[in-house]
Amino acid sequence: MQRMAKSISLVEKERAVRRIQTISLKSIHDFFFEEGFEQLLPIILSPITDPLGPDPSSSVIKTGEIEYQGQKLQLTQSMILHKQIAIGMGIDKLFIISPNVRLEEARQQETGIHAFEFSQVDFEIKEATMEEIFELMEKLLNQIISKVKQMAKEELKLLERDLFQFITPFPRYTSHELENKYGSDWEKLASEEAKTPFFVTCHKREFYDKLDRSIEGEHYLNYDLYYPEGFLEALSGAIREHEYEHIRSRIEKDGLNIKTYEKFLERAKNGKIHSSAGGGFGVERLVRFLTGVDHISEVQVFERIPGRKVEV
Amino acid sequence: MQRMAKSISLVEKERAVRRIQTISLKSIHDFFFEEGFEQLLPIILSPITDPLGPDPSSSVIKTGEIEYQGQKLQLTQSMILHKQIAIGMGIDKLFIISPNVRLEEARQQETGIHAFEFSQVDFEIKEATMEEIFELMEKLLNQIISKVKQMAKEELKLLERDLFQFITPFPRYTSHELENKYGSDWEKLASEEAKTPFFVTCHKREFYDKLDRSIEGEHYLNYDLYYPEGFLEALSGAIREHEYEHIRSRIEKDGLNIKTYEKFLERAKNGKIHSSAGGGFGVERLVRFLTGVDHISEVQVFERIPGRKVEV
């Protein structure tokens, strides 16, 4: 939102976007509190973080790293592994709002949904099913929309944004169905055509997303939620791998360094990683959808867009 | 909270601490929302951050830094300069909950209140007075205590912690008064002796805290809030310097590199930095006070203590 010579209406629009962000954040806290989740505080530096790979669509060029007290510490790319560790500590339902740093390639500025820093709402539930997570997200999204409609009438009008609660359940597809229908660019095409959010299951992803071993072939017990009207990806989540042998073989198959995940694997070996499911959704992408603005930069007071110089 | 062979009562105590943290965070969001603050999202990487100096008590050994897109970006030590920039963008009342990274010397583990990563609640109000900030903090602290007493009765009992709302206004002292009374170790001694939180004004601090130019000598329009019973510092805040010449001469006097703050100074020159006041308080220190535990490590699910190896 760093522009010179702003017109009055641009200032008003930015204020409206921020108001809708404030209401959304309040609504997210209310929801998880009422649902009995414990709120954990984010960490930024850790010996391990989400590897974000070998997802073929990953465009992160490197993981931020610093040295302190003789230890190499990585900047948080997501709280996924720490959520699993927390579940293993006996925290059965948790959420964390954490900045995620993902040093993306410059070309990612074109997508409209990539920032190299953003705030992610990460939640996880011990022994949850996919269906439980879907229903939770449906309830949360409709509750946020209801609160925004009620408390930001003027702002929505100014932004010329019509919002309404969505009929539940949201449609559920597999990635294979959508790929068959739309081809390789299915994410964009399916989101553009949709009038309601929808879940898509089964994506080839990181080692912590559970492989479906009950059926033939390579299938995953994971999911994304997509916004309609071309607003693209809202949330990623999964049932998690929790058995030592499974995690170990997945890390090896991904060509990651086993040594990096030694302590995590040790926890799994000692029964300290449990079956869980959850997800994470970006606050800025949520606000972009709610406000209907074009680019994620219009939601960030302090713009953090790949390929653009950081001014403040 | 990383211990081996936990007894049941330790697990219960940790759960009680986390419950009180969850209630506190909910209460903080409710409060700022009701008071009409806009909630901004934190950033972790920026060309500038709080220099945390030349405070003679500062024990931070270095500022975390990474390179991305050919730019050197520093890890957030506090959101202070970004709060001032946001006020200059027309955001009149704001709060941000952000991880602060402060790479402390190992000896700081002894204080019981230092973590090298923690979550700070940073708020700022355009053209506010010190008294307005004091009253806001009094109201907030009593509101959190009231909510915790009401919603965590069992947890407080388990922790053997008596909490009660404090009579307002909290006492206000100057640092000079307390130094005269207690000597150079006044912070610790005054906090230990106190039965109620208290404000202390006038501390030699960073360039962004306003110098009191209405009186003789070196005095500052800034303040700290201290917890009673030896729980030490709760909040730091100030009226801010906002005039170009003042900021520039303060940066020079502190021996900081003017070039680093070039764009910030440019904003001030263009009237984009306004008079404001605010403060920041650490969530972990607040929870330590509310729960009465000895060391900040007992509040952190993922311990981040100077001098201790990071396990997860």
Coordinates of C-alpha atoms in Angstrom, one line a residue:
Chain A
M1 CA 0.0 0.0 0.0
Q2 CA 3.0 2.3 -0.6
R3 CA 1.9 4.7 -3.2
M4 CA 2.7 8.4 -3.7
A5 CA 0.0 11.1 -3.9
K6 CA -2.9 9.0 -2.7
S7 CA -6.3 10.1 -3.6
I8 CA -8.9 10.4 -0.8
S9 CA -10.7 7.4 -2.1
L10 CA -7.6 5.3 -2.0
V11 CA -7.0 6.2 1.6
E12 CA -10.6 5.3 2.4
K13 CA -10.3 2.0 0.6
E14 CA -7.1 1.1 2.5
R15 CA -8.9 2.0 5.7
A16 CA -11.8 -0.2 4.7
V17 CA -9.5 -3.1 4.0
R18 CA -7.8 -2.7 7.4
R19 CA -11.1 -2.5 9.2
I20 CA -12.1 -5.8 7.6
Q21 CA -8.8 -7.3 8.6
T22 CA -9.3 -6.2 12.2
I23 CA -12.8 -7.7 12.3
S24 CA -11.4 -11.0 10.7
L25 CA -8.7 -11.3 13.3
K26 CA -11.1 -10.7 16.1
S27 CA -13.5 -13.2 14.6
I28 CA -10.7 -15.9 14.3
H29 CA -9.7 -15.5 17.9
D30 CA -13.3 -15.6 19.1
F31 CA -13.9 -18.8 17.0
F32 CA -10.9 -20.8 18.2
F33 CA -11.5 -19.7 21.8
E34 CA -15.1 -20.8 21.7
E35 CA -14.1 -24.1 20.1
G36 CA -11.7 -24.8 23.0
F37 CA -8.4 -24.4 21.2
E38 CA -5.3 -23.4 23.1
Q39 CA -3.5 -20.5 21.6
L40 CA 0.3 -21.0 21.4
L41 CA 2.8 -18.2 20.6
P42 CA 4.7 -18.3 17.3
I43 CA 8.5 -18.9 17.1
I44 CA 10.6 -17.5 14.3
L45 CA 13.9 -19.3 14.8
S46 CA 14.3 -23.0 15.0
P47 CA 16.7 -25.8 14.1
I48 CA 14.0 -27.2 11.8
T49 CA 11.1 -25.7 9.8
D50 CA 8.7 -26.7 7.1
P51 CA 10.9 -27.8 4.1
L52 CA 8.2 -26.6 1.6
G53 CA 9.2 -29.4 -0.7
P54 CA 9.7 -31.3 -2.8
D55 CA 6.4 -29.8 -4.0
P56 CA 7.1 -29.3 -7.7
S57 CA 5.2 -26.0 -7.6
S58 CA 7.4 -24.6 -4.7
S59 CA 9.1 -21.4 -5.8
V60 CA 11.0 -20.6 -2.6
I61 CA 14.6 -19.9 -3.5
K62 CA 16.1 -20.4 0.0
T63 CA 15.4 -20.8 3.7
G64 CA 16.4 -17.8 5.8
E65 CA 19.0 -18.7 8.4
I66 CA 21.0 -17.1 11.1
E67 CA 23.6 -18.3 13.6
Y68 CA 23.2 -17.7 17.4
Q69 CA 24.9 -19.4 20.3
G70 CA 26.8 -21.6 17.8
Q71 CA 23.5 -23.0 16.4
K72 CA 22.2 -22.6 12.9
L73 CA 18.5 -21.5 13.2
Q74 CA 16.1 -21.3 10.3
L75 CA 13.4 -18.7 9.9
T76 CA 9.9 -20.2 10.2
Q77 CA 8.4 -21.2 6.8
S78 CA 5.4 -22.6 8.6
M79 CA 4.7 -24.0 12.1
I80 CA 3.7 -27.5 10.9
L81 CA 6.5 -29.5 12.6
H82 CA 6.0 -27.5 15.8
K83 CA 2.3 -28.1 15.8
Q84 CA 3.0 -31.9 15.6
I85 CA 5.6 -31.6 18.5
A86 CA 3.0 -29.7 20.5
I87 CA 0.4 -32.3 20.0
G88 CA 3.0 -34.8 21.2
M89 CA 3.3 -32.7 24.4
G90 CA -0.3 -33.3 25.2
I91 CA -1.8 -30.1 23.6
D92 CA -4.8 -31.7 21.9
K93 CA -6.3 -28.7 20.0
L94 CA -4.1 -25.7 19.3
F95 CA -3.8 -22.7 17.1
I96 CA -0.9 -20.3 16.4
I97 CA -0.8 -17.1 14.4
S98 CA 2.7 -16.8 13.1
P99 CA 4.6 -14.8 10.5
N100 CA 5.8 -17.2 7.8
V101 CA 8.9 -16.2 5.8
R102 CA 9.1 -17.7 2.3
L103 CA 11.7 -16.2 0.2
E104 CA 10.0 -16.6 -3.2
E105 CA 11.3 -16.1 -6.7
A106 CA 10.6 -12.6 -8.2
R107 CA 8.2 -14.0 -10.8
Q108 CA 5.7 -14.9 -7.9
Q109 CA 4.7 -11.3 -7.7
E110 CA 2.5 -11.9 -10.7
T111 CA 0.2 -14.4 -9.0
G112 CA -1.5 -11.8 -6.8
I113 CA -1.4 -14.1 -3.8
H114 CA 2.3 -14.4 -2.9
A115 CA 4.0 -12.3 -0.3
F116 CA 7.5 -13.3 1.0
E117 CA 6.2 -12.7 4.5
F118 CA 2.6 -13.2 5.7
S119 CA 0.7 -14.2 8.7
Q120 CA -0.6 -17.8 8.8
V121 CA -3.3 -19.1 11.1
D122 CA -2.1 -22.7 11.8
F123 CA -4.3 -25.1 13.8
E124 CA -4.1 -28.8 14.6
I125 CA -6.3 -31.3 16.3
K126 CA -5.2 -34.7 17.8
E127 CA -6.7 -37.7 15.9
A128 CA -9.0 -35.5 13.8
T129 CA -10.5 -36.7 10.5
M130 CA -10.5 -34.8 7.3
E131 CA -14.3 -34.3 7.6
E132 CA -13.9 -32.7 11.0
I133 CA -11.4 -30.2 9.6
F134 CA -13.6 -29.5 6.6
E135 CA -16.6 -28.7 8.9
L136 CA -14.5 -26.6 11.2
M137 CA -13.3 -24.5 8.3
E138 CA -16.8 -24.1 6.8
K139 CA -18.1 -22.9 10.1
L140 CA -15.1 -20.5 10.6
L141 CA -15.3 -19.0 7.2
N142 CA -19.1 -18.4 7.4
Q143 CA -18.7 -17.0 10.9
I144 CA -16.1 -14.5 9.7
I145 CA -18.3 -13.5 6.7
S146 CA -21.3 -13.0 9.0
K147 CA -19.2 -10.8 11.4
V148 CA -17.8 -8.7 8.5
K149 CA -21.2 -8.2 6.9
Q150 CA -22.6 -7.1 10.3
M151 CA -19.7 -4.9 11.4
A152 CA -18.4 -3.5 8.1
K153 CA -21.5 -2.6 6.1
E154 CA -20.1 0.8 5.0
E155 CA -16.7 -0.7 4.2
L156 CA -18.1 -3.4 2.0
K157 CA -20.2 -0.8 0.2
L158 CA -17.2 1.4 -0.4
L159 CA -15.2 -1.6 -1.8
E160 CA -18.2 -2.6 -3.9
R161 CA -18.0 -6.1 -2.4
D162 CA -21.0 -8.4 -2.0
L163 CA -20.4 -11.0 0.6
F164 CA -22.7 -13.8 1.6
Q165 CA -22.5 -16.9 3.7
F166 CA -21.9 -20.1 1.7
I167 CA -24.1 -23.2 1.7
T168 CA -22.4 -26.1 3.5
P169 CA -21.0 -28.6 3.0
F170 CA -18.7 -26.9 0.4
P171 CA -18.1 -29.2 -2.6
R172 CA -15.3 -31.7 -2.2
Y173 CA -13.2 -32.8 -5.2
T174 CA -10.1 -34.8 -5.7
S175 CA -7.2 -33.1 -7.6
H176 CA -7.5 -35.9 -10.1
E177 CA -11.1 -35.1 -11.0
L178 CA -10.2 -31.4 -11.4
E179 CA -7.1 -32.1 -13.5
N180 CA -9.2 -34.4 -15.8
K181 CA -11.8 -31.6 -16.2
Y182 CA -9.6 -28.5 -16.5
G183 CA -6.1 -29.8 -17.3
S184 CA -2.8 -28.8 -15.5
D185 CA -4.0 -25.3 -14.8
W186 CA -7.0 -26.6 -12.8
E187 CA -6.4 -24.5 -9.7
K188 CA -6.9 -21.3 -11.5
L189 CA -9.7 -22.4 -13.8
A190 CA -11.7 -24.2 -11.1
S191 CA -11.4 -21.3 -8.7
E192 CA -12.5 -18.8 -11.4
E193 CA -15.5 -20.9 -12.3
A194 CA -16.6 -21.6 -8.7
K195 CA -19.3 -19.6 -7.0
T196 CA -18.6 -21.2 -3.6
P197 CA -15.4 -22.3 -1.8
F198 CA -14.4 -25.9 -2.4
F199 CA -12.1 -28.5 -1.0
V200 CA -9.7 -30.5 -3.1
T201 CA -8.1 -33.6 -1.7
C202 CA -5.0 -35.6 -2.7
H203 CA -1.9 -33.5 -3.6
K204 CA 1.6 -34.7 -3.9
R205 CA 3.2 -32.9 -1.0
E206 CA 5.7 -32.8 1.9
F207 CA 6.7 -35.8 4.0
Y208 CA 4.4 -34.8 6.9
D209 CA 1.2 -35.2 4.8
K210 CA -0.1 -38.7 5.2
L211 CA 0.1 -41.2 2.3
D212 CA -3.1 -43.1 1.8
R213 CA -1.9 -46.7 2.2
S214 CA -5.3 -48.2 2.0
I215 CA -5.5 -47.9 -1.8
E216 CA -3.3 -48.6 -4.8
G217 CA -1.0 -45.9 -6.2
E218 CA 0.3 -42.7 -4.8
H219 CA -2.5 -40.9 -3.0
Y220 CA -2.5 -38.5 -0.1
L221 CA -4.8 -37.8 2.8
N222 CA -4.4 -34.0 2.4
Y223 CA -6.5 -31.2 1.1
D224 CA -6.6 -27.5 0.1
L225 CA -9.5 -25.1 0.4
Y226 CA -10.0 -22.8 -2.5
Y227 CA -11.8 -19.5 -2.6
P228 CA -14.3 -18.9 -5.5
E229 CA -14.2 -16.1 -8.1
G230 CA -10.5 -16.7 -8.9
F231 CA -9.2 -15.9 -5.4
L232 CA -7.3 -19.2 -5.5
E233 CA -5.9 -21.1 -2.5
A234 CA -7.2 -20.4 1.0
L235 CA -5.9 -23.2 3.1
S236 CA -3.6 -26.3 3.0
G237 CA -3.9 -29.1 5.4
A238 CA -3.7 -32.9 6.0
I239 CA -3.9 -35.8 8.2
R240 CA -0.2 -36.2 9.3
E241 CA 2.2 -39.0 9.1
H242 CA 3.0 -40.0 12.7
E243 CA 4.7 -43.4 12.6
Y244 CA 8.5 -43.4 12.8
E245 CA 9.1 -45.7 9.8
H246 CA 6.6 -43.8 7.6
I247 CA 8.1 -40.4 8.4
R248 CA 11.6 -41.7 7.9
S249 CA 10.9 -43.3 4.5
R250 CA 9.1 -40.2 3.3
I251 CA 12.0 -37.9 4.3
E252 CA 14.4 -40.2 2.5
K253 CA 12.2 -40.5 -0.6
D254 CA 12.1 -36.7 -0.7
G255 CA 15.9 -36.6 -0.8
L256 CA 16.0 -34.4 2.4
N257 CA 18.8 -34.6 4.9
I258 CA 17.8 -37.2 7.6
K259 CA 20.2 -35.6 10.0
T260 CA 18.2 -32.3 10.0
Y261 CA 15.2 -34.2 11.2
E262 CA 17.0 -36.4 13.7
K263 CA 15.3 -35.1 16.8
F264 CA 11.9 -35.0 15.2
L265 CA 12.4 -38.6 14.2
E266 CA 13.5 -39.5 17.7
R267 CA 10.2 -38.1 19.0
A268 CA 8.3 -40.2 16.6
K269 CA 10.3 -43.3 17.6
N270 CA 9.4 -42.6 21.3
G271 CA 5.7 -42.3 20.5
K272 CA 5.8 -38.5 20.9
I273 CA 4.2 -37.8 17.5
H274 CA 0.5 -38.6 17.3
S275 CA -2.0 -38.9 14.6
S276 CA -3.4 -35.4 14.0
A277 CA -5.0 -33.3 11.3
G278 CA -5.2 -29.5 10.8
G279 CA -4.4 -26.8 8.4
G280 CA -3.1 -23.3 7.8
F281 CA -4.6 -20.3 6.1
G282 CA -3.0 -17.0 5.3
V283 CA -4.6 -13.9 6.9
E284 CA -3.8 -11.7 3.9
R285 CA -5.3 -14.1 1.4
L286 CA -8.4 -14.3 3.5
V287 CA -8.7 -10.5 3.7
R288 CA -8.0 -10.2 -0.1
F289 CA -11.0 -12.5 -0.7
L290 CA -13.3 -10.7 1.8
T291 CA -12.5 -7.3 0.4
G292 CA -12.2 -8.4 -3.3
V293 CA -9.0 -6.4 -4.0
D294 CA -6.8 -7.5 -6.9
H295 CA -3.4 -8.1 -5.4
I296 CA -2.2 -9.2 -1.9
S297 CA 0.0 -6.0 -1.8
E298 CA -3.3 -4.0 -1.4
V299 CA -3.8 -5.8 1.9
Q300 CA -0.3 -5.4 3.3
V301 CA 0.4 -2.1 5.2
F302 CA 4.1 -3.0 4.9
E303 CA 4.3 -4.6 1.4
R304 CA 6.4 -7.8 1.2
I305 CA 6.2 -8.8 -2.4
P306 CA 8.7 -11.0 -4.2
G307 CA 10.7 -9.0 -6.8
R308 CA 9.8 -5.6 -5.2
K309 CA 12.2 -3.6 -3.1
V310 CA 11.3 -3.4 0.6
E311 CA 10.8 0.2 1.3
V312 CA 10.0 0.1 5.0
Chain B
M1 CA 8.9 -26.5 29.4
Q2 CA 11.2 -29.2 27.9
R3 CA 11.7 -31.7 30.7
M4 CA 12.1 -35.4 30.8
A5 CA 9.9 -37.7 32.9
K6 CA 7.2 -35.2 33.7
S7 CA 5.2 -35.8 36.8
I8 CA 1.4 -35.6 36.4
S9 CA 1.3 -32.4 38.4
L10 CA 3.9 -30.7 36.1
V11 CA 1.8 -31.6 33.1
E12 CA -1.2 -30.1 34.8
K13 CA 0.7 -27.0 35.8
E14 CA 1.9 -26.5 32.2
R15 CA -1.7 -26.9 31.0
A16 CA -2.9 -24.3 33.6
V17 CA -0.2 -21.8 32.4
R18 CA -1.3 -22.3 28.8
R19 CA -4.9 -21.9 29.6
I20 CA -4.2 -18.6 31.3
Q21 CA -2.1 -17.6 28.3
T22 CA -5.0 -18.4 26.0
I23 CA -7.4 -16.4 28.1
S24 CA -5.0 -13.4 28.2
L25 CA -4.6 -13.4 24.5
K26 CA -8.3 -13.5 24.0
S27 CA -8.7 -10.7 26.5
I28 CA -6.1 -8.5 24.8
H29 CA -7.8 -8.9 21.4
D30 CA -11.2 -8.1 23.0
F31 CA -9.8 -5.0 24.7
F32 CA -8.1 -3.4 21.8
F33 CA -11.0 -4.2 19.5
E34 CA -13.5 -2.6 21.9
E35 CA -11.3 0.4 22.3
G36 CA -11.3 1.0 18.5
F37 CA -7.7 0.0 17.6
E38 CA -6.8 -1.3 14.2
Q39 CA -4.9 -4.6 14.3
L40 CA -1.9 -4.7 12.0
L41 CA 0.0 -7.8 11.0
P42 CA 3.6 -8.2 12.2
I43 CA 6.6 -8.1 9.8
I44 CA 9.8 -10.0 10.6
L45 CA 12.2 -8.7 8.0
S46 CA 12.9 -5.0 7.3
P47 CA 15.7 -2.6 6.2
I48 CA 15.4 -1.1 9.7
T49 CA 14.4 -2.2 13.1
D50 CA 14.6 -1.0 16.7
P51 CA 18.3 -0.4 17.4
L52 CA 17.8 -1.3 21.1
G53 CA 20.5 1.1 22.1
P54 CA 22.5 2.9 23.3
D55 CA 20.6 1.8 26.4
P56 CA 23.5 0.9 28.7
S57 CA 21.5 -2.1 30.0
S58 CA 21.1 -3.6 26.6
S59 CA 22.6 -7.0 26.4
V60 CA 21.7 -7.9 22.8
I61 CA 24.9 -9.1 21.1
K62 CA 23.8 -8.7 17.5
T63 CA 20.8 -8.1 15.2
G64 CA 19.7 -11.0 13.1
E65 CA 20.1 -10.3 9.4
I66 CA 19.6 -12.1 6.1
E67 CA 19.9 -11.2 2.5
Y68 CA 17.1 -11.4 -0.1
Q69 CA 16.7 -9.9 -3.5
G70 CA 20.0 -8.1 -3.0
Q71 CA 18.7 -6.3 0.1
K72 CA 19.9 -6.7 3.7
L73 CA 17.0 -7.3 5.9
Q74 CA 17.0 -7.2 9.7
L75 CA 14.9 -9.4 12.0
T76 CA 12.4 -7.4 14.0
Q77 CA 13.7 -6.4 17.5
S78 CA 10.5 -4.5 18.0
M79 CA 7.8 -2.9 15.8
I80 CA 8.5 0.7 17.2
L81 CA 9.6 2.3 13.9
H82 CA 6.9 0.6 11.9
K83 CA 4.3 1.8 14.4
Q84 CA 5.5 5.4 13.8
I85 CA 5.4 4.9 10.1
A86 CA 1.9 3.5 10.3
I87 CA 0.7 6.5 12.3
G88 CA 2.1 8.6 9.5
M89 CA 0.0 6.7 7.0
G90 CA -3.1 7.8 8.8
I91 CA -3.6 4.8 11.1
D92 CA -4.5 6.7 14.3
K93 CA -4.8 3.8 16.9
L94 CA -3.1 0.5 16.2
F95 CA -1.9 -2.6 17.8
I96 CA 0.4 -5.4 16.5
I97 CA 1.3 -8.7 18.1
S98 CA 4.7 -9.6 16.8
P99 CA 7.5 -12.0 17.6
N100 CA 10.6 -10.0 18.7
V101 CA 14.0 -11.5 18.1
R102 CA 16.6 -10.2 20.6
L103 CA 19.8 -12.2 20.5
E104 CA 20.8 -11.8 24.1
E105 CA 24.0 -12.7 25.9
A106 CA 23.9 -16.1 27.7
R107 CA 24.1 -14.5 31.1
Q108 CA 20.6 -13.1 30.6
Q109 CA 19.1 -16.5 31.3
E110 CA 19.6 -15.7 35.0
T111 CA 17.1 -12.8 35.1
G112 CA 14.1 -15.1 34.7
I113 CA 12.5 -12.6 32.3
H114 CA 14.7 -12.8 29.2
A115 CA 13.9 -14.9 26.2
F116 CA 15.7 -14.4 22.8
E117 CA 12.3 -14.7 21.1
F118 CA 9.0 -13.6 22.6
S119 CA 5.7 -12.1 21.5
Q120 CA 5.2 -8.4 22.1
V121 CA 1.9 -6.5 22.1
D122 CA 2.8 -3.2 20.6
F123 CA 0.3 -0.3 20.5
E124 CA 0.5 3.3 19.5
I125 CA -2.0 6.2 19.5
K126 CA -1.6 9.5 17.5
E127 CA -1.1 12.5 19.7
A128 CA -1.7 10.6 22.9
T129 CA -0.4 11.8 26.3
M130 CA 1.5 9.8 28.9
E131 CA -1.6 9.9 31.2
E132 CA -3.8 8.4 28.4
I133 CA -1.4 5.5 28.0
F134 CA -1.2 4.9 31.7
E135 CA -5.0 4.8 32.0
L136 CA -5.3 2.4 29.1
M137 CA -2.8 0.0 30.5
E138 CA -4.4 0.1 34.0
K139 CA -7.7 -0.7 32.4
L140 CA -6.3 -3.5 30.2
L141 CA -4.3 -5.2 33.0
N142 CA -7.3 -5.1 35.4
Q143 CA -9.6 -6.5 32.6
I144 CA -7.2 -9.4 31.9
I145 CA -7.0 -10.2 35.6
S146 CA -10.8 -10.1 35.9
K147 CA -11.2 -12.5 32.9
V148 CA -8.5 -14.9 34.2
K149 CA -10.1 -14.9 37.7
Q150 CA -13.4 -15.6 36.1
M151 CA -12.4 -18.2 33.6
A152 CA -9.4 -20.0 35.2
K153 CA -10.5 -20.5 38.8
E154 CA -9.2 -24.1 38.9
E155 CA -6.0 -23.2 37.2
L156 CA -5.2 -20.4 39.6
K157 CA -5.9 -22.8 42.5
L158 CA -3.6 -25.4 41.1
L159 CA -0.8 -22.8 40.6
E160 CA -1.5 -21.5 44.1
R161 CA -1.8 -18.1 42.7
D162 CA -3.9 -15.3 44.2
L163 CA -4.8 -12.6 41.7
F164 CA -6.8 -9.5 42.3
Q165 CA -7.6 -6.3 40.5
F166 CA -5.4 -3.4 41.4
I167 CA -6.5 -0.1 42.7
T168 CA -6.1 2.7 40.1
P169 CA -4.3 4.9 39.4
F170 CA -1.2 2.8 39.8
P171 CA 1.6 4.8 41.6
R172 CA 3.8 6.9 39.3
Y173 CA 7.4 7.5 40.1
T174 CA 10.4 9.0 38.3
S175 CA 13.5 6.8 37.9
H176 CA 15.4 9.4 39.8
E177 CA 13.2 9.1 42.9
L178 CA 13.6 5.3 42.9
E179 CA 17.3 5.5 42.3
N180 CA 17.6 7.9 45.2
K181 CA 15.6 5.5 47.4
Y182 CA 17.0 2.1 46.3
G183 CA 20.3 2.8 44.6
S184 CA 21.3 1.5 41.2
D185 CA 19.5 -1.8 41.6
W186 CA 16.2 0.0 42.0
E187 CA 14.3 -1.9 39.4
K188 CA 14.6 -5.2 41.2
L189 CA 14.2 -3.8 44.7
A190 CA 11.2 -1.6 43.9
S191 CA 9.4 -4.4 42.1
E192 CA 10.1 -6.8 45.0
E193 CA 8.7 -4.4 47.6
A194 CA 5.7 -3.3 45.6
K195 CA 2.2 -4.7 46.2
T196 CA 0.7 -3.1 43.1
P197 CA 2.0 -2.4 39.5
F198 CA 3.7 1.0 39.2
F199 CA 4.8 3.3 36.4
V200 CA 8.3 4.8 36.3
T201 CA 9.0 7.7 34.0
C202 CA 12.2 9.2 32.6
H203 CA 14.7 6.6 31.4
K204 CA 17.8 7.3 29.2
R205 CA 16.8 5.4 26.0
E206 CA 16.6 5.1 22.2
F207 CA 16.4 8.1 19.9
Y208 CA 12.6 7.6 19.3
D209 CA 11.7 8.3 22.9
K210 CA 11.1 12.0 23.3
L211 CA 13.5 14.2 25.2
D212 CA 11.7 16.6 27.6
R213 CA 12.9 20.0 26.3
S214 CA 10.7 22.0 28.7
I215 CA 13.1 21.4 31.6
E216 CA 16.8 21.7 32.4
G217 CA 19.0 18.6 32.1
E218 CA 18.5 15.3 30.3
H219 CA 15.0 14.0 30.9
Y220 CA 12.8 11.8 28.8
L221 CA 9.0 11.6 28.3
N222 CA 9.0 7.9 28.5
Y223 CA 7.9 5.2 31.0
D224 CA 8.0 1.6 32.1
L225 CA 5.3 -0.3 33.9
Y226 CA 6.6 -2.7 36.5
Y227 CA 4.8 -5.7 38.0
P228 CA 4.8 -6.1 41.8
E229 CA 6.2 -9.0 43.8
G230 CA 9.5 -9.0 42.0
F231 CA 8.0 -9.8 38.6
L232 CA 10.0 -6.9 37.1
E233 CA 9.4 -5.0 33.9
A234 CA 6.0 -5.3 32.1
L235 CA 5.9 -2.6 29.5
S236 CA 8.1 0.1 27.9
G237 CA 6.7 3.1 26.2
A238 CA 7.1 6.8 25.4
I239 CA 5.9 9.8 23.7
R240 CA 7.9 9.7 20.5
E241 CA 10.2 12.2 18.8
H242 CA 8.5 13.2 15.6
E243 CA 10.4 16.3 14.3
Y244 CA 13.1 15.8 11.7
E245 CA 15.8 17.8 13.4
H246 CA 15.2 16.2 16.8
I247 CA 15.2 12.7 15.4
R248 CA 18.3 13.4 13.4
S249 CA 20.3 14.9 16.2
R250 CA 19.3 12.0 18.6
I251 CA 20.4 9.4 16.0
E252 CA 23.7 11.3 15.7
K253 CA 24.2 11.6 19.4
D254 CA 23.6 7.9 19.8
G255 CA 26.4 7.2 17.3
L256 CA 24.1 5.3 15.0
N257 CA 24.6 5.2 11.3
I258 CA 22.4 8.0 9.7
K259 CA 22.3 6.2 6.4
T260 CA 20.4 3.3 8.0
Y261 CA 17.6 5.6 9.0
E262 CA 17.7 7.7 5.8
K263 CA 14.2 6.8 4.6
F264 CA 12.7 7.1 8.1
L265 CA 14.3 10.6 8.4
E266 CA 12.9 11.5 4.9
R267 CA 9.4 10.6 6.2
A268 CA 9.9 12.9 9.2
K269 CA 11.2 15.7 6.9
N270 CA 8.0 15.3 4.8
G271 CA 5.7 15.5 7.8
K272 CA 4.9 11.8 7.7
I273 CA 6.0 11.1 11.3
H274 CA 3.5 12.5 13.8
S275 CA 3.5 12.9 17.6
S276 CA 2.3 9.7 19.1
A277 CA 2.6 7.7 22.3
G278 CA 2.3 4.0 23.0
G279 CA 4.1 1.0 24.4
G280 CA 4.9 -2.6 24.1
F281 CA 4.5 -5.5 26.6
G282 CA 5.7 -9.0 26.4
V283 CA 3.0 -11.7 26.5
E284 CA 5.3 -14.3 28.2
R285 CA 6.2 -11.8 31.0
L286 CA 2.5 -11.0 31.5
V287 CA 1.6 -14.7 31.7
R288 CA 4.6 -15.3 34.1
F289 CA 3.1 -12.6 36.4
L290 CA -0.5 -13.9 36.1
T291 CA 0.6 -17.5 36.8
G292 CA 3.3 -16.6 39.3
V293 CA 5.9 -19.1 37.9
D294 CA 9.6 -18.5 38.5
H295 CA 11.1 -18.4 35.1
I296 CA 9.9 -17.3 31.7
S297 CA 11.0 -20.7 30.3
E298 CA 8.0 -22.1 32.2
V299 CA 5.7 -20.1 30.0
Q300 CA 7.3 -21.0 26.7
V301 CA 6.1 -24.2 25.1
F302 CA 9.1 -23.8 22.8
E303 CA 11.9 -22.5 25.1
R304 CA 14.0 -19.7 23.7
I305 CA 16.4 -18.9 26.6
P306 CA 19.8 -17.2 26.1
G307 CA 22.6 -19.6 26.8
R308 CA 20.4 -22.7 26.4
K309 CA 20.5 -24.9 23.3
V310 CA 17.4 -24.7 21.2
E311 CA 16.0 -28.3 21.2
V312 CA 12.9 -27.8 19.0

